[in-house]
Short mmCIF file of C-alpha atoms in Angstrom, two decimals:
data_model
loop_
_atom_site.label_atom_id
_atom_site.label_comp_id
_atom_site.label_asym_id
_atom_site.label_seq_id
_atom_site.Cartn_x
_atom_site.Cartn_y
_atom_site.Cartn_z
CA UNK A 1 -77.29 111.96 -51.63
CA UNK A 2 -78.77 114.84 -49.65
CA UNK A 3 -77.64 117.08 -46.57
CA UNK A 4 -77.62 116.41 -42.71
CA UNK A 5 -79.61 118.76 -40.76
CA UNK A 6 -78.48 121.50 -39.20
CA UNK A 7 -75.96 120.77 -35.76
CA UNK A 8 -77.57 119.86 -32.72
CA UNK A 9 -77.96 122.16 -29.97
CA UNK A 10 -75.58 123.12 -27.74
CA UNK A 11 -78.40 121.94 -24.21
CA UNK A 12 -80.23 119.14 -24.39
CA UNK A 13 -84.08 119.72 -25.04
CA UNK A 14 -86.74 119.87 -22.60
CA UNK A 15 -87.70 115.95 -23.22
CA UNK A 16 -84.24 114.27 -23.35
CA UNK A 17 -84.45 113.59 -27.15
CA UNK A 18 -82.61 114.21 -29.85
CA UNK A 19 -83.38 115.59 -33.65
CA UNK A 20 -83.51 112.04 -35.69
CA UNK A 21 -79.67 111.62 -37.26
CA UNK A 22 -79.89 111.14 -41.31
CA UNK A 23 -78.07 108.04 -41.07
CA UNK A 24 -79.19 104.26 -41.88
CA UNK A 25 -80.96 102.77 -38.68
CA UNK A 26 -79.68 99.15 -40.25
CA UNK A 27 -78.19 97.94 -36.87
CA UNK A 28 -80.16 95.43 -35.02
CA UNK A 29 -79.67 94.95 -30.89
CA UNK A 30 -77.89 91.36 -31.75
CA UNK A 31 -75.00 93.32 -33.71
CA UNK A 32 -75.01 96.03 -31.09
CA UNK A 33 -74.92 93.57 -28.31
CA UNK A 34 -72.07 91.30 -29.98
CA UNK A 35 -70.24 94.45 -30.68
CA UNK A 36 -70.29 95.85 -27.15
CA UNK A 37 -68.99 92.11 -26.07
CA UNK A 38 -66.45 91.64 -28.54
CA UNK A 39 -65.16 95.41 -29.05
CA UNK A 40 -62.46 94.86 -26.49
CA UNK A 41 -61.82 91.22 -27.22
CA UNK A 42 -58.32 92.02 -29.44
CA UNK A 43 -54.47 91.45 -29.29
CA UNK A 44 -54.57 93.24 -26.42
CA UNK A 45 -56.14 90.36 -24.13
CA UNK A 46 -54.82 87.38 -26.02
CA UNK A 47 -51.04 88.54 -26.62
CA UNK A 48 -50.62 91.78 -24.95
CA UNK A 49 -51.87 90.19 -21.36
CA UNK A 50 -48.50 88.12 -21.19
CA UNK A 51 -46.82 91.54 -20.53
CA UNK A 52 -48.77 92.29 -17.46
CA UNK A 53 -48.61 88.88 -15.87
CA UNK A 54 -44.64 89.60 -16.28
CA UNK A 55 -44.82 92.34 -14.07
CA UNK A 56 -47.80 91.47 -11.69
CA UNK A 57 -47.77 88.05 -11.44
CA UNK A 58 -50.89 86.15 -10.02
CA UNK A 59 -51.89 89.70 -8.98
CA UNK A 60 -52.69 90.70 -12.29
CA UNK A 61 -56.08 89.55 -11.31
CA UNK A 62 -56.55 92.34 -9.44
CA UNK A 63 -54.95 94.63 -11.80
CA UNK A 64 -57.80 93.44 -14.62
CA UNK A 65 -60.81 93.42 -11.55
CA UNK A 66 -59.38 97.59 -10.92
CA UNK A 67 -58.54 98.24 -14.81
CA UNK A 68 -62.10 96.61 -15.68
CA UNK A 69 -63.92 98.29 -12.84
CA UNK A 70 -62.44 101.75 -14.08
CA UNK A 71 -63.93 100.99 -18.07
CA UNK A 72 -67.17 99.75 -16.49
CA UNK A 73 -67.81 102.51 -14.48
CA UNK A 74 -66.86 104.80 -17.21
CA UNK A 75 -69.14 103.03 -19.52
CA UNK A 76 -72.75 103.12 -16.83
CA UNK A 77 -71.75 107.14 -17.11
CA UNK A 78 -71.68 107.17 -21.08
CA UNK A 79 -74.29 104.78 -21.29
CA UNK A 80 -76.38 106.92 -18.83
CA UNK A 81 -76.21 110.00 -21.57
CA UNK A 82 -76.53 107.69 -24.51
CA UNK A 83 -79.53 106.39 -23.30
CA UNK A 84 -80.99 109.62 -22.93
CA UNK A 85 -79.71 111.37 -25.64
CA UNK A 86 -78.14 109.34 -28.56
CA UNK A 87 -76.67 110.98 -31.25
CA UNK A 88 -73.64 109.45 -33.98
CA UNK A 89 -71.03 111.68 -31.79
CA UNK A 90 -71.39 110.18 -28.38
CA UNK A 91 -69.21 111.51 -25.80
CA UNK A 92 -68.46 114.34 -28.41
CA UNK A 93 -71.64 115.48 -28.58
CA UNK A 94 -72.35 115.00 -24.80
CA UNK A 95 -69.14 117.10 -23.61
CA UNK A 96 -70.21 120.05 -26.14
CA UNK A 97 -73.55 120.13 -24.38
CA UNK A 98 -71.99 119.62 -20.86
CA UNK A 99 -69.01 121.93 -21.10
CA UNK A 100 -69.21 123.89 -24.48
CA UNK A 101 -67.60 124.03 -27.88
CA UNK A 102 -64.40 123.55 -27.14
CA UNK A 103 -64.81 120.05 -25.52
CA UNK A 104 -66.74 118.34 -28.21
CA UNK A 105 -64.15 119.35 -31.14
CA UNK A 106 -61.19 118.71 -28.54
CA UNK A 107 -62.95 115.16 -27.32
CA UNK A 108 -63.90 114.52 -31.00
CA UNK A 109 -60.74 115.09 -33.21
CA UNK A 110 -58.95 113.47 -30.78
CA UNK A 111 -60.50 110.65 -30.54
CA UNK A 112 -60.76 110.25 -34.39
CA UNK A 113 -56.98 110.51 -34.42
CA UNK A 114 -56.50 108.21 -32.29
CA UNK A 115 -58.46 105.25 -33.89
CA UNK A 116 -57.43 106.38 -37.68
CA UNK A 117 -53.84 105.76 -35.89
CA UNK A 118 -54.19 102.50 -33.93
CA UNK A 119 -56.01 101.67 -37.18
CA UNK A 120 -52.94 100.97 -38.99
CA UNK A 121 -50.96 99.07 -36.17
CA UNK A 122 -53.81 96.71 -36.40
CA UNK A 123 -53.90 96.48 -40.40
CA UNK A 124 -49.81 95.93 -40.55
CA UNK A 125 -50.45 93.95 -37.56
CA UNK A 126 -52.82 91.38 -39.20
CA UNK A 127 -50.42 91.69 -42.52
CA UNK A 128 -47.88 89.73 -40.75
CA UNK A 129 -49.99 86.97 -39.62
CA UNK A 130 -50.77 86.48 -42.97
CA UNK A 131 -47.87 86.34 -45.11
CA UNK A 132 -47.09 83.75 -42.42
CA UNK A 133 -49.63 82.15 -43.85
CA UNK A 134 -48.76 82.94 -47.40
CA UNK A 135 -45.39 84.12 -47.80
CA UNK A 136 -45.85 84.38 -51.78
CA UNK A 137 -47.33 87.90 -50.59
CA UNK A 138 -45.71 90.79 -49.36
CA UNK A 139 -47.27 92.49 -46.15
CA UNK A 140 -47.75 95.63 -47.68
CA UNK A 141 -50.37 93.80 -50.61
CA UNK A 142 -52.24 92.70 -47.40
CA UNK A 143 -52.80 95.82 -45.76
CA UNK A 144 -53.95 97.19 -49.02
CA UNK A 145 -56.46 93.90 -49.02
CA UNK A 146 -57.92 94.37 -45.92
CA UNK A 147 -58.14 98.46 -46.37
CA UNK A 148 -59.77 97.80 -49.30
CA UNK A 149 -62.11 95.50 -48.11
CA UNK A 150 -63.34 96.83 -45.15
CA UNK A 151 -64.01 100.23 -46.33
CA UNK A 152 -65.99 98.50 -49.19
CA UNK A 153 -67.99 97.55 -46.11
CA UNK A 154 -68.14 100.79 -44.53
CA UNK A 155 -69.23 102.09 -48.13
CA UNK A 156 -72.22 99.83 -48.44
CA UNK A 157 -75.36 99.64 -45.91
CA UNK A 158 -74.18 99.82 -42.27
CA UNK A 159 -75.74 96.61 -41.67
CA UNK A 160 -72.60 95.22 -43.31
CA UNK A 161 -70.33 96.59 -40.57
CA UNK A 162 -73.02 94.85 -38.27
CA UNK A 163 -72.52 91.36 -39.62
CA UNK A 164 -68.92 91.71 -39.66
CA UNK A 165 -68.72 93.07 -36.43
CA UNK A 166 -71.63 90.18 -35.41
CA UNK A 167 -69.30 86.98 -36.54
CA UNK A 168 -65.69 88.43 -35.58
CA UNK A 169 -66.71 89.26 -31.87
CA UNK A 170 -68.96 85.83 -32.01
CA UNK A 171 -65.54 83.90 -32.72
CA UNK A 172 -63.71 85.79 -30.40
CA UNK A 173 -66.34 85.71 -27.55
CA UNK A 174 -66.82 81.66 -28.63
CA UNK A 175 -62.91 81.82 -28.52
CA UNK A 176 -62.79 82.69 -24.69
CA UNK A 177 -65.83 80.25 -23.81
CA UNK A 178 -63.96 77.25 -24.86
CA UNK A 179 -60.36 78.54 -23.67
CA UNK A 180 -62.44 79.01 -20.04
CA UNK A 181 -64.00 75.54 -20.51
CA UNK A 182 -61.14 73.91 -20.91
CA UNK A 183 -58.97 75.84 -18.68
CA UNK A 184 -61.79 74.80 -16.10
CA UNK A 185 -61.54 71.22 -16.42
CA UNK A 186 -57.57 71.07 -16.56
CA UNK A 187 -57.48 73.12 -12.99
CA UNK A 188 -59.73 70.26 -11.65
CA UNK A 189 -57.89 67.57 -13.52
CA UNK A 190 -60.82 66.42 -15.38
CA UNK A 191 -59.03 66.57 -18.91
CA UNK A 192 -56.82 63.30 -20.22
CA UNK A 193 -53.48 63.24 -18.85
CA UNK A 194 -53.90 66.13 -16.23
CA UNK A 195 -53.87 66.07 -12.66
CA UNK A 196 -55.62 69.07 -10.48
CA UNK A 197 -53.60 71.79 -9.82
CA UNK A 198 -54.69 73.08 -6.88
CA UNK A 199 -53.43 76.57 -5.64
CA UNK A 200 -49.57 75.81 -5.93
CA UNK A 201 -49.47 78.19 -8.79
CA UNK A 202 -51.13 81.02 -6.97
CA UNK A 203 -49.64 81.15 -4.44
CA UNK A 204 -46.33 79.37 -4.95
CA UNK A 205 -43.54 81.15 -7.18
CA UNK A 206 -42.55 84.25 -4.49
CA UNK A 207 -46.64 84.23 -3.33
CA UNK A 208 -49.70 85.78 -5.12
CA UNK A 209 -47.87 89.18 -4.84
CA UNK A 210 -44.24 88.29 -6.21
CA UNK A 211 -43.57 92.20 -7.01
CA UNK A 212 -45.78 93.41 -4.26
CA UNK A 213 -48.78 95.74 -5.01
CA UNK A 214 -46.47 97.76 -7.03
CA UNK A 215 -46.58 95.07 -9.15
CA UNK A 216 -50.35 94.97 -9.56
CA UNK A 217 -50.21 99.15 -10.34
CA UNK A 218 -47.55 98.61 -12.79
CA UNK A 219 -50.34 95.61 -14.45
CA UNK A 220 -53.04 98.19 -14.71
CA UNK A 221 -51.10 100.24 -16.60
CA UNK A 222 -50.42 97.30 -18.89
CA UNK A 223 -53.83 96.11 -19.32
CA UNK A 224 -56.01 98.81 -18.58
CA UNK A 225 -56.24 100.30 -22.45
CA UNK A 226 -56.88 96.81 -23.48
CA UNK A 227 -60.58 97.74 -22.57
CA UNK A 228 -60.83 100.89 -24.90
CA UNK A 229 -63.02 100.24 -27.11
CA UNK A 230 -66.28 99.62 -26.13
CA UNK A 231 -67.03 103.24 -27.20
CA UNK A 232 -68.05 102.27 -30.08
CA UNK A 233 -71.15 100.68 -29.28
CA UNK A 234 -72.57 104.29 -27.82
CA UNK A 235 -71.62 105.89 -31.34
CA UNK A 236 -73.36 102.93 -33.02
CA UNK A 237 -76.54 102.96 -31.10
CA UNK A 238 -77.74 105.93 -33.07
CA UNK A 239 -78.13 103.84 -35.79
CA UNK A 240 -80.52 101.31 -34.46
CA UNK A 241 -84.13 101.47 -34.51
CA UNK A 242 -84.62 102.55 -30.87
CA UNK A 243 -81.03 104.15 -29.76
CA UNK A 244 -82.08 104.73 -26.08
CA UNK A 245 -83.20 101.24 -25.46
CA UNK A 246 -80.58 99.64 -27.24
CA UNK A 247 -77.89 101.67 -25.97
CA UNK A 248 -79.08 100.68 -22.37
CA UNK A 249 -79.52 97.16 -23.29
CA UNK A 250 -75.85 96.73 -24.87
CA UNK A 251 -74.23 97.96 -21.90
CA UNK A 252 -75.66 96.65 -19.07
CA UNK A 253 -74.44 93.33 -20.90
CA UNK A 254 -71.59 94.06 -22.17
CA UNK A 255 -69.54 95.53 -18.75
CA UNK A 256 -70.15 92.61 -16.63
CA UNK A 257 -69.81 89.81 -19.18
CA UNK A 258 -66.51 91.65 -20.54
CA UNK A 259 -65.09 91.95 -16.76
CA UNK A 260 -66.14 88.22 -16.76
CA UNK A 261 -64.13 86.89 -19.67
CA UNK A 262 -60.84 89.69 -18.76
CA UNK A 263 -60.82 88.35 -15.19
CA UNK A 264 -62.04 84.91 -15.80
CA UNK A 265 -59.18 84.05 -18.23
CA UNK A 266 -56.72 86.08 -16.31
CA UNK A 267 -57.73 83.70 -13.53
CA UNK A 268 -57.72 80.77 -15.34
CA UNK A 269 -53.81 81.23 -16.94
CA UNK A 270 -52.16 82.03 -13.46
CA UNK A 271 -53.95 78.61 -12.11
CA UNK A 272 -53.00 76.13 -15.06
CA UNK A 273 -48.98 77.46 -15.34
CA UNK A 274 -46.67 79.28 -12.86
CA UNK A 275 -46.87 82.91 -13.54
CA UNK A 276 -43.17 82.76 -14.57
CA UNK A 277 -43.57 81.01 -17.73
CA UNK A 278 -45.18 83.98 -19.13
CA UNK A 279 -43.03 86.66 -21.36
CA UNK A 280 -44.54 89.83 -22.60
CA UNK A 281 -45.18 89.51 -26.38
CA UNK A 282 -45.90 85.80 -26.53
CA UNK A 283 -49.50 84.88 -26.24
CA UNK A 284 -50.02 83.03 -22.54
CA UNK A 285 -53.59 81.10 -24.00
CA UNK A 286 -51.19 79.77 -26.07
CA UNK A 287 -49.15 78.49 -23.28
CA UNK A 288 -51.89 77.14 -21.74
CA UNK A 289 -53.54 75.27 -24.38
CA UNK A 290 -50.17 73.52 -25.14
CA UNK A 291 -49.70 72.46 -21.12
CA UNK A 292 -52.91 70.64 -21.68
CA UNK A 293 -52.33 69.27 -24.82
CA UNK A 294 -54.56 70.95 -27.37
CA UNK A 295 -53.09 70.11 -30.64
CA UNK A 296 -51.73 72.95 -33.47
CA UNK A 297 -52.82 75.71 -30.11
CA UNK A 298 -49.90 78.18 -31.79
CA UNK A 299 -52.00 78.29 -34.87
CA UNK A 300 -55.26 78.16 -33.33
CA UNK A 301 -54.88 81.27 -31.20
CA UNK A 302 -53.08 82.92 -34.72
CA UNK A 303 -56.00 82.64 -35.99
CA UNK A 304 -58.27 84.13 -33.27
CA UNK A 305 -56.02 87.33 -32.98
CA UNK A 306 -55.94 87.71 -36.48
CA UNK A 307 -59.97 88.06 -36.71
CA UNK A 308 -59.56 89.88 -33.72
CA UNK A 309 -57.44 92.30 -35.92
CA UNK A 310 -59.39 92.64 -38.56
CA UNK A 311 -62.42 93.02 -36.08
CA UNK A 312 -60.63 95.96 -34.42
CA UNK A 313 -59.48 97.44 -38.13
CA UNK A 314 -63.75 97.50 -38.86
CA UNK A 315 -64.95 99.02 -35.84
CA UNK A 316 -62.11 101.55 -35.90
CA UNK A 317 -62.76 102.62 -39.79
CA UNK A 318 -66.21 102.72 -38.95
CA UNK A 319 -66.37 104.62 -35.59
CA UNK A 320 -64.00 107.24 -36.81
CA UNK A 321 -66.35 108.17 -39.80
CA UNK A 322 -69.33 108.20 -37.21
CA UNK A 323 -67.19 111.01 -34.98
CA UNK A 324 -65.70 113.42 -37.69
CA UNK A 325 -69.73 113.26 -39.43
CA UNK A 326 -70.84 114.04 -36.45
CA UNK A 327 -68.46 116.86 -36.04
CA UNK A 328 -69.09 118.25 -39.42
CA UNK A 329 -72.96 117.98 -38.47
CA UNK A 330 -71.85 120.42 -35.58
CA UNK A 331 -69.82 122.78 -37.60
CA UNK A 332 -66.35 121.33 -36.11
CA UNK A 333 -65.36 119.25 -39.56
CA UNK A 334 -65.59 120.42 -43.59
CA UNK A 335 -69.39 120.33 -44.41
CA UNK A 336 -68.38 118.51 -47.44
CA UNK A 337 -68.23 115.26 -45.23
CA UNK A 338 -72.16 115.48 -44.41
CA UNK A 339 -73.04 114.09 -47.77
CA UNK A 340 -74.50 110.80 -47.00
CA UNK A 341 -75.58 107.97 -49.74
CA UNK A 342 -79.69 108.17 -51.03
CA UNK A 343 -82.30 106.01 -49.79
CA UNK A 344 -83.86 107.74 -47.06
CA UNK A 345 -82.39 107.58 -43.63
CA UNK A 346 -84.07 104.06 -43.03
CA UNK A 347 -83.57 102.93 -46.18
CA UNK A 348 -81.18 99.32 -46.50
CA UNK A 349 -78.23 100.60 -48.96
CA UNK A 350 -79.01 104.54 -47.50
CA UNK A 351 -77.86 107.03 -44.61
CA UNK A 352 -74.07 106.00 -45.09
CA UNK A 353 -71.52 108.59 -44.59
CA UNK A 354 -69.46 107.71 -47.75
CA UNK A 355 -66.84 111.02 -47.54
CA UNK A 356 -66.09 110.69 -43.56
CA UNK A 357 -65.36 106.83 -44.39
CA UNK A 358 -63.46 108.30 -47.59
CA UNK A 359 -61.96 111.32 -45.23
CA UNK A 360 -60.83 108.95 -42.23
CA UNK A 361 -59.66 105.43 -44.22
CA UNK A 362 -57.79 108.33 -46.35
CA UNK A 363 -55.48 109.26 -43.01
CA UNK A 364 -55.23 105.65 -42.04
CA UNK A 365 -54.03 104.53 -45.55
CA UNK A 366 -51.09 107.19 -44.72
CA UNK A 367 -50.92 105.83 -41.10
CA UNK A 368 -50.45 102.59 -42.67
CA UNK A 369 -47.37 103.74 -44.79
CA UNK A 370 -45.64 105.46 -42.09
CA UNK A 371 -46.59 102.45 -40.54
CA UNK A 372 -44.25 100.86 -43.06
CA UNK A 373 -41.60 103.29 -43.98
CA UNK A 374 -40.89 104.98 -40.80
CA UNK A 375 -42.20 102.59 -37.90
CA UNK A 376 -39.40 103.53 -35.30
CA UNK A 377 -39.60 107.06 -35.87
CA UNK A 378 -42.37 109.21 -37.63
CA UNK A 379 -45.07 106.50 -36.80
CA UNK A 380 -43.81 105.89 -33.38
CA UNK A 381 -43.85 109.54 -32.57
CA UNK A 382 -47.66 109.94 -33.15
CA UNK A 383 -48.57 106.62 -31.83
CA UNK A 384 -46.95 108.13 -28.72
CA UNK A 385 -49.18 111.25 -29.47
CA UNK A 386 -52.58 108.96 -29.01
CA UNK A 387 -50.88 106.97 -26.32
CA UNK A 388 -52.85 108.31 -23.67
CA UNK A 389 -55.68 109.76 -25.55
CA UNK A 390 -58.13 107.14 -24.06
CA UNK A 391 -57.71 108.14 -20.45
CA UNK A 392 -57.98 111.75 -21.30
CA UNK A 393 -62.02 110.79 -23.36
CA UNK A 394 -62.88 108.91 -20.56
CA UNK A 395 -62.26 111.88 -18.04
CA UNK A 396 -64.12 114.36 -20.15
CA UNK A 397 -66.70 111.59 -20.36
CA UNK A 398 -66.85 111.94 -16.45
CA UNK A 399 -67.23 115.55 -16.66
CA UNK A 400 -69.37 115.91 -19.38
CA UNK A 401 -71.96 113.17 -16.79
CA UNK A 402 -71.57 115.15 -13.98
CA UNK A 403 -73.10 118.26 -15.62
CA UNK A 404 -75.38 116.60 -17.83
CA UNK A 405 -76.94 114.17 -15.06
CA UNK A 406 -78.00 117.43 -12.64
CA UNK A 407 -79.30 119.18 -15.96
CA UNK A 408 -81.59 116.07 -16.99
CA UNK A 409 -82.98 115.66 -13.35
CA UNK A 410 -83.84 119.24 -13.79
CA UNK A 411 -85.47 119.29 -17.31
CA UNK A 412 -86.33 115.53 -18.52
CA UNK A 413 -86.10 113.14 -15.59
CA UNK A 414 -87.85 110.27 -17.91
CA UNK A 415 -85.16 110.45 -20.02
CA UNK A 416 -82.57 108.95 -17.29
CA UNK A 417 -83.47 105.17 -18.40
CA UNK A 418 -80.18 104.09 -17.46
CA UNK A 419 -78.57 105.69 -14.48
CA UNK A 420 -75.04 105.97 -13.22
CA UNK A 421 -74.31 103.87 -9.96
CA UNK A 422 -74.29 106.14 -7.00
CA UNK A 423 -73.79 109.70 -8.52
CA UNK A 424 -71.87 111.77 -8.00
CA UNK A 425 -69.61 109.84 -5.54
CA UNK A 426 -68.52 107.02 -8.35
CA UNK A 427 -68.28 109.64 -10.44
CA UNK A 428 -65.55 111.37 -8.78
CA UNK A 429 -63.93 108.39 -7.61
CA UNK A 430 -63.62 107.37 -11.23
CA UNK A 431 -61.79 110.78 -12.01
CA UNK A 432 -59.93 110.56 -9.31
CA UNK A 433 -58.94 106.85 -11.02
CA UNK A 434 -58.21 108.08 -14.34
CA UNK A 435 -55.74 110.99 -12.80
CA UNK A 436 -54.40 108.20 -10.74
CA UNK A 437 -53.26 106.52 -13.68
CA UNK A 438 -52.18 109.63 -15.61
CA UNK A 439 -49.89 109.74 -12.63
CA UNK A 440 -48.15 106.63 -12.35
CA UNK A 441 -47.57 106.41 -15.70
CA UNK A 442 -45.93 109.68 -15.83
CA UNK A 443 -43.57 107.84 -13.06
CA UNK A 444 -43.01 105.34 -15.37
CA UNK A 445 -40.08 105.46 -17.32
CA UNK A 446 -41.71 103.31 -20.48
CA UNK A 447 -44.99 104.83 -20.36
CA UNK A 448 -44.06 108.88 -19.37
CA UNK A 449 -43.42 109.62 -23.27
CA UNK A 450 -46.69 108.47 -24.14
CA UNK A 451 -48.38 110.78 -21.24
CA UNK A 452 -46.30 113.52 -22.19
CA UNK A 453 -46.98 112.93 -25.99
CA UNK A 454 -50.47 112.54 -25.71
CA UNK A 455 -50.56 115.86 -23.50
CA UNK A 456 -49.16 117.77 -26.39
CA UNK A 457 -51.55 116.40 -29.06
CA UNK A 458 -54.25 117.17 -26.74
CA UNK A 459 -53.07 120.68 -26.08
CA UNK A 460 -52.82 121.31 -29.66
CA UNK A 461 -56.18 120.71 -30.39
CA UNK A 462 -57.06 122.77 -27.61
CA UNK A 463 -55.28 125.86 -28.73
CA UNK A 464 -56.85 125.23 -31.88
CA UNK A 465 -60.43 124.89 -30.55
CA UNK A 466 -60.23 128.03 -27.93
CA UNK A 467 -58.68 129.85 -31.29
CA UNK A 468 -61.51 129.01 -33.02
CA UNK A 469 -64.42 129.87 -30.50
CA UNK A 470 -62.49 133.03 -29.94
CA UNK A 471 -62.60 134.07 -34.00
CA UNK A 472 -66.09 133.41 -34.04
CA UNK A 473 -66.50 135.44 -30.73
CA UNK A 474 -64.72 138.63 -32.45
CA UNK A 475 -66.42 137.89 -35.77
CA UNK A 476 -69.80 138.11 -33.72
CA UNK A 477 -68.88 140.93 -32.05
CA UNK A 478 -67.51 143.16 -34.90
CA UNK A 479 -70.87 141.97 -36.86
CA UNK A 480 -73.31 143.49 -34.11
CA UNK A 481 -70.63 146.65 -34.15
CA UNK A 482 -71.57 147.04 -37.72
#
């Protein structure tokens, strides 16, 4: 095991690059490219979508197409910095070039929190589709399966968390081909025993706009953190041979392809079945492969969410011991979590972060008993806390682009491989977005405590970031006194 190099600068050099990271460049562009597709293929878009077709209706097509154009656009922007200057922080490391200290340990530790968090709703999640399975064992034994398992994974070469990741988002993406397929053919009555639909469902039951566009506001705030996620594949492109290239390549495939399948199937359910049958918690691909007769559907779709679960669990465990290295790399974390495993940084079974996976499965392993103990009140209370977390990384994201974009037209123009659609003017528009939503949801009665939760977790680690600049300020100071 050996060191990490000093942390990166604070300004990005003169040519756009980055010092080499000491982690394992074991990720190949298929596992990058499957993971940017299938990172936001979860619960989220096979159960959690029945919520917002509640509220919406038909509509919620256009609540996906202005939820998905929103992650997109935030993605070109992160993508844009990636490209030109990867590093196992991402967004982290771009905001403390972009806007100083403070913003890459505020952007950083909150983000880790909030996937070491999540991390356990999808662990106790999973837990209960399997003692459905097996009743003989107790949810808790299956948590403690999968946690064990996966940060095995995480342990070993990171190529491991690429195959996972590789076969789990190639099921789910396979998943959504067939469920589109089939969904196809029943709309033009081209399956056994089914007639075409026609546009009766869209437009009958109160019209495509049953709660008016109200309706289709209130469905982007349903849907529109089903697409968090796709981070990831920026903090794993520093792992790959050639992190610019394969950073650009990931997501200029991923965004359109993942607005695709959102919308598509979105599209596709509100067609096949009147937009009433649908109830928040209850899977609507479910409800649509039993109106056209696929057999044991119930069980089918179990399964996909459950690999979708365990996908989710992976790429959270592994993401959050990619940000709090990198933050130890930059002084923000215990320097006792930069010891990676031997090998040399290319090396197969080397350049693993062994204590950030040990530091950040550690907090979800607690996450996972509150989780257990104390779901309706400790655990609620800080899933509340990350509630909102997402919108407020992808707004420093859009800050930390519009600083970083002038400063690389200035100084390294040939590093801009990938550029942001139309900046600055997307750029603010997608700002404007995100504090859109912030908004509305803080006029929502069901989502406000999240908002105002996830305000005072963020503020926290803001005092606690200004606090720190400001110590080293004085110490500085006193130092050149002396």
């Amino acid at each position: 095991m050996h060191e990490a190099p000093p942390p990166t600068p604070a300004s990005p050099p003169a040519s756009g690059a980055v010092s080499a990271e000491p982690l394992s460049h074991g990720l190949k562009q298929r596992h990058l490219t499957m993971l940017g597709l299938g990172g936001v293929i979860g619960a989220g878009l096979f159960v959690g979508s029945g919520a917002g077709i509640a509220v919406a209706g038909p509509a919620i097509v256009v609540s996906y197409l202005i939820a998905g154009a929103l992650a997109m656009l935030v993605m070109r922007m992160l993508g844009e910095m990636s490209a030109a200057m990867p590093a196992s922080g991402s967004f982290s490391v771009h905001a403390e070039r972009a806007l100083g200290r403070w913003a890459g340990f505020s952007v950083g530790w909150l983000y880790w929190f909030l996937l070491v968090v999540v991390l356990a709703v999808e662990a106790t999640a999973a837990a209960q589709i399997a003692h459905g399975w097996v009743p003989g064992v107790e949810p808790w034994a299956w948590v403690l399966l999968f946690m064990v398992v996966f940060t095995a994974a995480n342990l070993t070469a990171v190529k491991n968390f690429g195959e996972f990741e590789f076969w789990f988002a190639s099921l789910k993406v396979g998943a959504i081909v067939v469920f589109l397929v089939l969904g196809g053919l029943a709309v033009f009555g081209l399956l056994p025993d089914t007639d075409p639909v026609g546009m009766a469902n869209l437009t009958g039951q109160s019209g495509f706009l049953p709660n008016g566009w109200s309706g289709v506001v209130s469905g982007v705030l349903t849907v529109v953190f089903a697409f968090g996620g796709l981070e990831v594949v920026t903090i794993a492109a520093a792992e790959t041979d050639d992190p610019a290239r394969a950073v650009g390549r990931a997501v200029r495939s991923a965004v359109v392809r993942i607005l695709f399948f959102y919308v598509g199937s979105m599209l596709v359910i509100v067609t096949v079945l009147p937009w009433t049958a649908q109830r928040a918690g209850l899977s609507p691909y479910v409800k649509v492969l039993d109106a056209i007769g696929v057999p044991s559907a119930g069980q089918i779709m179990n399964i996909v969410v459950f690999v979708a679960l365990l996908s989710a669990l992976n790429a959270n465990l592994y993401g959050s011991s990619r940000m709090v290295f990198s933050l130890a790399e930059r002084g923000e974390a215990p320097r006792g979590l930069l010891k990676v495993s031997g090998g040399g940084s290319r090396g197969a079974a080397g350049g693993v972060p062994r204590r950030a996976v040990l530091a950040s499965v550690a907090f979800g392993f607690v996450s996972v008993l509150l989780n257990l103990v104390w779901p309706d009140t400790v655990f609620l209370y800080m899933l509340n806390s990350v509630g909102a977390v997402l919108l407020f990384v992808w707004a420093l994201i859009a800050a930390s682009q519009l600083r970083l974009r002038a400063r690389l037209e200035q100084e390294a123009p040939d590093a801009l491989a990938l550029r942001m659609w139309w900046f600055p003017y997307l750029t603010w528009l997608t700002l404007a977005g995100l504090f859109g939503v912030l908004v509305l949801m803080l006029t929502d009665e069901a989502a406000r405590p999240q908002v105002l939760w996830s305000a005072g977790a963020t503020a926290l680690v803001l005092l606690v970031a200004v606090g720190r600049q400001w110590r080293e300020r004085r110490g500085d100071a006193v130092s050149t006194d002396g």
